[in-house]
mmCIF file of N, CA and C in Angstrom:
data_model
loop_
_atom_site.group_PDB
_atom_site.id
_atom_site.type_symbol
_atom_site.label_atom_id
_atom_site.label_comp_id
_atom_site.label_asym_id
_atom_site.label_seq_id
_atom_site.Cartn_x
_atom_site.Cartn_y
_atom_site.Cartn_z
ATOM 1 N N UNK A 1 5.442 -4.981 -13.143
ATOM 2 C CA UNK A 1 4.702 -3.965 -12.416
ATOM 3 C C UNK A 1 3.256 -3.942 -12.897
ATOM 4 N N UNK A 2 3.311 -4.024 -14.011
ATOM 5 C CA UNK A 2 1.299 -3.903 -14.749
ATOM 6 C C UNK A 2 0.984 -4.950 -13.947
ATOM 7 N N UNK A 3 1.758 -6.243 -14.347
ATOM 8 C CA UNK A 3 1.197 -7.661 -13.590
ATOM 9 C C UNK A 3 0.603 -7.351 -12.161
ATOM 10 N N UNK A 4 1.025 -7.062 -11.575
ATOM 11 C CA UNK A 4 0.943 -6.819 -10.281
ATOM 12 C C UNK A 4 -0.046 -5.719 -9.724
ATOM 13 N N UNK A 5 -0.240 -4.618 -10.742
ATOM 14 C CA UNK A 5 -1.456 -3.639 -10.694
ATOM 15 C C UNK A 5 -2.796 -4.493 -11.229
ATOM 16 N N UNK A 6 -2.784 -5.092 -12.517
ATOM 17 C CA UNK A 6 -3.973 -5.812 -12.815
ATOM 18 C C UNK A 6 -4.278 -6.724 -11.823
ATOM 19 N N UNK A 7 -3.486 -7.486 -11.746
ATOM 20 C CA UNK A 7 -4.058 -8.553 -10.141
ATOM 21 C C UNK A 7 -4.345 -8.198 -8.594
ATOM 22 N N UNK A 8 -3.645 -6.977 -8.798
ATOM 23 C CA UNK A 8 -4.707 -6.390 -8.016
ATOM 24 C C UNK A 8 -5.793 -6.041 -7.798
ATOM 25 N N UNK A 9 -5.974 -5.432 -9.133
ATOM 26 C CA UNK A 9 -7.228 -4.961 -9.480
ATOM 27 C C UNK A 9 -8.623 -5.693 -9.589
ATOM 28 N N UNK A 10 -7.986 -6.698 -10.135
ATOM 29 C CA UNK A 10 -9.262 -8.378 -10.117
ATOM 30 C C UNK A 10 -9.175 -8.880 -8.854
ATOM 31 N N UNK A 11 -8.139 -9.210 -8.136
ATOM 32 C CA UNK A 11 -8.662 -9.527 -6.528
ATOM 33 C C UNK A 11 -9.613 -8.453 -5.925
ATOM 34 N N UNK A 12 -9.285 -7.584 -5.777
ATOM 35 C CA UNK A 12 -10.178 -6.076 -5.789
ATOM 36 C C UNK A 12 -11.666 -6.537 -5.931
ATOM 37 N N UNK A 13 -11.739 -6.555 -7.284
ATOM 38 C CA UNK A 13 -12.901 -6.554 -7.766
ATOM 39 C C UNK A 13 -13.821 -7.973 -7.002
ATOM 40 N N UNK A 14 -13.145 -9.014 -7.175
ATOM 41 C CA UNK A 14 -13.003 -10.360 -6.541
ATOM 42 C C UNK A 14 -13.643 -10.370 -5.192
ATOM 43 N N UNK A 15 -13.294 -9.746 -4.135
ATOM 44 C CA UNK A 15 -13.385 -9.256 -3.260
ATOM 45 C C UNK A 15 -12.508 -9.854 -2.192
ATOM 46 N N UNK A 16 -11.186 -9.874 -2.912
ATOM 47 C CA UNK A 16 -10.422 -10.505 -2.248
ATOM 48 C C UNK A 16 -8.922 -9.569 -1.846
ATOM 49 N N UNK A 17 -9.403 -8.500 -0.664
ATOM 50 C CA UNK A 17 -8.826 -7.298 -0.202
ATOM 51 C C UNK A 17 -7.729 -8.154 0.315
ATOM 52 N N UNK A 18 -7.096 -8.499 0.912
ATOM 53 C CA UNK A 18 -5.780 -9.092 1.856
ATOM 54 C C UNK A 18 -4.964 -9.177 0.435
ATOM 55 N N UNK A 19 -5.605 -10.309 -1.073
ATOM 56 C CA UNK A 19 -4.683 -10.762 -1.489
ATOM 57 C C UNK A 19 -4.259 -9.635 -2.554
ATOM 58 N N UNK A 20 -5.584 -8.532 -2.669
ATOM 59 C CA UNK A 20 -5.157 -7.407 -3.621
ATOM 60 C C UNK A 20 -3.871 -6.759 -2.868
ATOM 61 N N UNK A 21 -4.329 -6.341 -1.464
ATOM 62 C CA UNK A 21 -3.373 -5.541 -1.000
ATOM 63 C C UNK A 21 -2.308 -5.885 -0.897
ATOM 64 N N UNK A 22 -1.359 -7.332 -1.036
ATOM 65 C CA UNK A 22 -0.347 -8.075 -1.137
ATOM 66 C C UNK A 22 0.685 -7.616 -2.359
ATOM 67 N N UNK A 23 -0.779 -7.183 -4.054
ATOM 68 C CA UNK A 23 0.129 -7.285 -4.956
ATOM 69 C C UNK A 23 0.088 -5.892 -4.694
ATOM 70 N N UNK A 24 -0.459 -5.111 -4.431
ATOM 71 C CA UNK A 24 -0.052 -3.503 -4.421
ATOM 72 C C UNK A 24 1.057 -2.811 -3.509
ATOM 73 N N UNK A 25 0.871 -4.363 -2.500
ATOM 74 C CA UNK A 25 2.167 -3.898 -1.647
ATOM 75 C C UNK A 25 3.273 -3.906 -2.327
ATOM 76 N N UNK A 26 3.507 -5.283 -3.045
ATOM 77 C CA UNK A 26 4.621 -5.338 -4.309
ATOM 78 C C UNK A 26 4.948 -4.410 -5.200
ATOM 79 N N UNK A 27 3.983 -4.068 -5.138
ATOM 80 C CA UNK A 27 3.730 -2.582 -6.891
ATOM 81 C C UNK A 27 4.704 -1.265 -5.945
ATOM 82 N N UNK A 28 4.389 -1.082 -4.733
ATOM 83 C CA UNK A 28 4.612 0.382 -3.626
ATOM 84 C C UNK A 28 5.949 0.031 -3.289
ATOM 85 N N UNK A 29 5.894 -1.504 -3.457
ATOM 86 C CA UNK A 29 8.089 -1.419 -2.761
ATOM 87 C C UNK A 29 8.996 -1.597 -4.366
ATOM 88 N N UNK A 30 8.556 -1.927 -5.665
ATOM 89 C CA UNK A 30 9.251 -1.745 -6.597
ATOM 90 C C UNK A 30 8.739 -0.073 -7.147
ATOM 91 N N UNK A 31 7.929 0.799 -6.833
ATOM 92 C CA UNK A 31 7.843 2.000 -7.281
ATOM 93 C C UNK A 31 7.266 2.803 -5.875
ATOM 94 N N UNK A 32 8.063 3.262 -5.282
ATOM 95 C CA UNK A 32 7.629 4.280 -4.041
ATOM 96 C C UNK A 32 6.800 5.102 -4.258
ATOM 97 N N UNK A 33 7.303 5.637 -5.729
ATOM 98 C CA UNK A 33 6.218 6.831 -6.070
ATOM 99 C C UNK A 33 4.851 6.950 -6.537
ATOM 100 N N UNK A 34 4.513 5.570 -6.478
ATOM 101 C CA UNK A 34 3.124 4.996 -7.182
ATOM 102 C C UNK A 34 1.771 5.536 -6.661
ATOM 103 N N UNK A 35 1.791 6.307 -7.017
ATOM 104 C CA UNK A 35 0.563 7.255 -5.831
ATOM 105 C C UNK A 35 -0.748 5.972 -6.246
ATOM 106 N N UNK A 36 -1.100 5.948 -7.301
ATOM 107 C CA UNK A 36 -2.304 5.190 -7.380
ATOM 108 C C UNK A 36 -2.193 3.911 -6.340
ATOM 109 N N UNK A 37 -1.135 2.854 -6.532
ATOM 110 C CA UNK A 37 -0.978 1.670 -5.588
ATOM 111 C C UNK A 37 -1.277 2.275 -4.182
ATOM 112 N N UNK A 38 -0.682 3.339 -3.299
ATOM 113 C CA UNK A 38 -1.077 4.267 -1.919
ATOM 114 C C UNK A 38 -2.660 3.976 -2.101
ATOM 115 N N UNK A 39 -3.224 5.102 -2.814
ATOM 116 C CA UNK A 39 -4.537 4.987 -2.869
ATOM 117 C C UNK A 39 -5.302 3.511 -3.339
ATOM 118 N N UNK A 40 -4.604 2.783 -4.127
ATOM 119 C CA UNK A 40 -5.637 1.665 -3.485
ATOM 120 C C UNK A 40 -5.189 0.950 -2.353
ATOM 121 N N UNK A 41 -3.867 0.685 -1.729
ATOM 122 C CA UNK A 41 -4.149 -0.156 -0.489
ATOM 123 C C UNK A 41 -4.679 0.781 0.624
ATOM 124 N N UNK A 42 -4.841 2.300 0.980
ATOM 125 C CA UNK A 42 -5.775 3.041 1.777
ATOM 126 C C UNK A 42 -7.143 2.757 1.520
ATOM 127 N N UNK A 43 -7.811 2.634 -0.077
ATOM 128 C CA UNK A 43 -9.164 2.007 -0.096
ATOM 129 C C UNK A 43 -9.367 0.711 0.663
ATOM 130 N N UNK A 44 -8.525 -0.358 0.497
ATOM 131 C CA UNK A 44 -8.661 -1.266 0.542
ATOM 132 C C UNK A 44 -8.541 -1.625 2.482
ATOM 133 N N UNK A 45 -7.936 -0.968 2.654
ATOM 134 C CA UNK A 45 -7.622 -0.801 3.762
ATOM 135 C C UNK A 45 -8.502 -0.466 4.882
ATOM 136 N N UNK A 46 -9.393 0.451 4.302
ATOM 137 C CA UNK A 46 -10.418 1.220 5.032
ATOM 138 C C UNK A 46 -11.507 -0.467 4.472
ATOM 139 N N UNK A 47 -11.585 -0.339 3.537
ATOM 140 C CA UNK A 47 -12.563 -1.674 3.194
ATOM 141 C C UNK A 47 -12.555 -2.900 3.956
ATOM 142 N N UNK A 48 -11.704 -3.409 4.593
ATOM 143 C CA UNK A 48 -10.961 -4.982 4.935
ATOM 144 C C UNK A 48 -10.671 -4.413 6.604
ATOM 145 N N UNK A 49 -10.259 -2.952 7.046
ATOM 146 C CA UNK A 49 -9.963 -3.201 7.832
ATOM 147 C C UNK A 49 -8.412 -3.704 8.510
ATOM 148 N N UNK A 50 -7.551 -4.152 7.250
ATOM 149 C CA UNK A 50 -6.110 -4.392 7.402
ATOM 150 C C UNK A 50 -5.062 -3.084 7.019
ATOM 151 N N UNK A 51 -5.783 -1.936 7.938
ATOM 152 C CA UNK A 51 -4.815 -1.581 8.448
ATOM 153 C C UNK A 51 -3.286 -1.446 8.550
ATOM 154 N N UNK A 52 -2.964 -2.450 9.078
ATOM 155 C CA UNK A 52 -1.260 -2.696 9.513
ATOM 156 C C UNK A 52 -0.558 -3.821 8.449
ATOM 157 N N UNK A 53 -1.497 -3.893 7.082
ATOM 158 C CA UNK A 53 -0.792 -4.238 6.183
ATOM 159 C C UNK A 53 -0.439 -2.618 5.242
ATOM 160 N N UNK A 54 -1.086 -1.977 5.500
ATOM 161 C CA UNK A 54 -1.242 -0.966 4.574
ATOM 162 C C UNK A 54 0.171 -0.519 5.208
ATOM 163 N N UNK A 55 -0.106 0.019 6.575
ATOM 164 C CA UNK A 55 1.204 0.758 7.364
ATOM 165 C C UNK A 55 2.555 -0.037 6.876
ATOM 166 N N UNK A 56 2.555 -1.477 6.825
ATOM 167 C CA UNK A 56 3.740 -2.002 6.719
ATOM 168 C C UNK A 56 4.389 -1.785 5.051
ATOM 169 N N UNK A 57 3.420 -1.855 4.602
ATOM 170 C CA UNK A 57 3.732 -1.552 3.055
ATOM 171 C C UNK A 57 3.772 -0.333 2.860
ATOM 172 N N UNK A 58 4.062 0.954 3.421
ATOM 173 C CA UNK A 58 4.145 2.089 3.218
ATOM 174 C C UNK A 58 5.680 2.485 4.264
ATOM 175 N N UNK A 59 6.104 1.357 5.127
ATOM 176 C CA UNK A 59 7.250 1.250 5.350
ATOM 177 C C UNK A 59 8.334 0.627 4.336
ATOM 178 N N UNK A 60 7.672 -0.627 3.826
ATOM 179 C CA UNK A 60 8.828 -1.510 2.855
ATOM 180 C C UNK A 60 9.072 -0.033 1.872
ATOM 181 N N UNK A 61 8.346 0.843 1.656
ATOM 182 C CA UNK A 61 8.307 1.467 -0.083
ATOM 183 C C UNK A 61 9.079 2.857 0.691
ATOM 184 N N UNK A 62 9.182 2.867 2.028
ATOM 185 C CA UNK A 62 10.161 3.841 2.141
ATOM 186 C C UNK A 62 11.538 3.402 2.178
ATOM 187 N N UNK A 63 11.603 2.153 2.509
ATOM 188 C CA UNK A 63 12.969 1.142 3.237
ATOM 189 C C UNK A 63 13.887 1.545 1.495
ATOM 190 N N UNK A 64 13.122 1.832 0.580
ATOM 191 C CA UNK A 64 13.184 1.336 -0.907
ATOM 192 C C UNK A 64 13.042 2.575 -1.516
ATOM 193 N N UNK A 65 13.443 3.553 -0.860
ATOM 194 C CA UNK A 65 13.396 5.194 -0.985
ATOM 195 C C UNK A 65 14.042 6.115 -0.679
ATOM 196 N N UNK A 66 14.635 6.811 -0.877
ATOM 197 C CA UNK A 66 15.358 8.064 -0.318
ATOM 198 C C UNK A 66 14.992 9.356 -0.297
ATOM 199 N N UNK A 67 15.587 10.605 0.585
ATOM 200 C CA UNK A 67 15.428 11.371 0.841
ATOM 201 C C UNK A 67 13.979 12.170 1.238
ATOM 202 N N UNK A 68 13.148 12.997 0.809
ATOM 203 C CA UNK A 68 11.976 13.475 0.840
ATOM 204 C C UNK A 68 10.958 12.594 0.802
ATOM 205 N N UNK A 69 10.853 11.772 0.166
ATOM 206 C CA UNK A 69 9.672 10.432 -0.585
ATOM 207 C C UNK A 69 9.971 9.702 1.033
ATOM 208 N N UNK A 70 11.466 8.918 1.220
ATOM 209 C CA UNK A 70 11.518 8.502 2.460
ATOM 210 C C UNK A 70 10.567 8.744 3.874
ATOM 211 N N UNK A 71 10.546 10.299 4.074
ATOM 212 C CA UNK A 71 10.137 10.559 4.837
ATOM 213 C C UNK A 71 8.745 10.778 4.717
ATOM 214 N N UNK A 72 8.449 10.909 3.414
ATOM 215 C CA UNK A 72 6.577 11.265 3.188
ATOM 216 C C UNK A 72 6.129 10.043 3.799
ATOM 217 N N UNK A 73 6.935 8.916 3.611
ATOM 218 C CA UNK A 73 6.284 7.391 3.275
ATOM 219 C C UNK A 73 6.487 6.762 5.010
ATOM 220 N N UNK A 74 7.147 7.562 5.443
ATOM 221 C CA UNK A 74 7.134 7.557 6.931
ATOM 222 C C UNK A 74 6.386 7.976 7.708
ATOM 223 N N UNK A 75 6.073 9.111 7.173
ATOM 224 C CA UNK A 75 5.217 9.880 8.050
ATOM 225 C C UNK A 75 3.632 9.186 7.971
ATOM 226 N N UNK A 76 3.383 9.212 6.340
ATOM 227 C CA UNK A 76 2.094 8.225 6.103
ATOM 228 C C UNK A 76 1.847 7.095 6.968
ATOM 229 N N UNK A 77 2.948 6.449 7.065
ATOM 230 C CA UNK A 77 3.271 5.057 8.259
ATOM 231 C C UNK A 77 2.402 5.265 9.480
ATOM 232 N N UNK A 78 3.821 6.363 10.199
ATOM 233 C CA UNK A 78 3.125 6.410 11.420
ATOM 234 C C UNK A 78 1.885 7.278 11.349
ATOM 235 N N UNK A 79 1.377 7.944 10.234
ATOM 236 C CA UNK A 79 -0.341 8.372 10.762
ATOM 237 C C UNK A 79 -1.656 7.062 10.669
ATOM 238 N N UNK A 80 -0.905 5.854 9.480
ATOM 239 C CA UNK A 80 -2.039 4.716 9.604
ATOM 240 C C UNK A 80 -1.912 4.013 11.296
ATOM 241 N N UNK A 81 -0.765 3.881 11.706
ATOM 242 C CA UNK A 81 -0.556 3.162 12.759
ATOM 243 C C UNK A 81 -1.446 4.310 13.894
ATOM 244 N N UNK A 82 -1.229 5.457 13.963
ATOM 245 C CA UNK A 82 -1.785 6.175 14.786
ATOM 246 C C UNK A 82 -3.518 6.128 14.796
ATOM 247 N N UNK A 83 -4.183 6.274 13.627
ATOM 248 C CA UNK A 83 -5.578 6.455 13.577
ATOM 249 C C UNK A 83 -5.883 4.582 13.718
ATOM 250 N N UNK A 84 -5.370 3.985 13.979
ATOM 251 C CA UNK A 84 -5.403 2.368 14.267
ATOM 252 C C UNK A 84 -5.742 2.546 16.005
ATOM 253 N N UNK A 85 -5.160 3.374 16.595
ATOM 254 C CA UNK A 85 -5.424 3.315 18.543
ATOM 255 C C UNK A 85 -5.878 4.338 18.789
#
């Protein structure tokens, strides 16, 4: 999990948003509750413009979740997909 936050963090920095947001997607489906990983693929997101990687990775980390968290991570979903049209 660090692995995967630091390499994010240097692609990040890198300026290499698609491949950061890849490992944070990883970081959000082995820890749902990772508020920081959320907030950086929403930075990153708004930065790059990829969008519907963010949405999809805020689906895998609910798929990988239960009850209340499930549905936060749903709802988050469909509001990126919504402010997308």
């Amino acid at each position: 999990i660090a692995l995967h936050r630091d390499l994010g963090a240097r692609l990040a920095i890198a300026g290499r948003s698609a491949e950061a947001m890849e490992q944070y997607a990883t970081l959000l489906r082995a820890e749902p509750g990772d508020v920081d990983a959320r907030k950086q693929l929403r930075q990153l997101a708004d930065k790059s413009g990829l969008h519907a990687v963010f949405a999809d990775a805020l689906v895998a980390a609910a798929d990988n979740s239960d009850g209340a968290q499930r549905m936060a991570l749903r709802y988050d979903a469909a509001q990126v997909y919504a402010e997308r049209e």
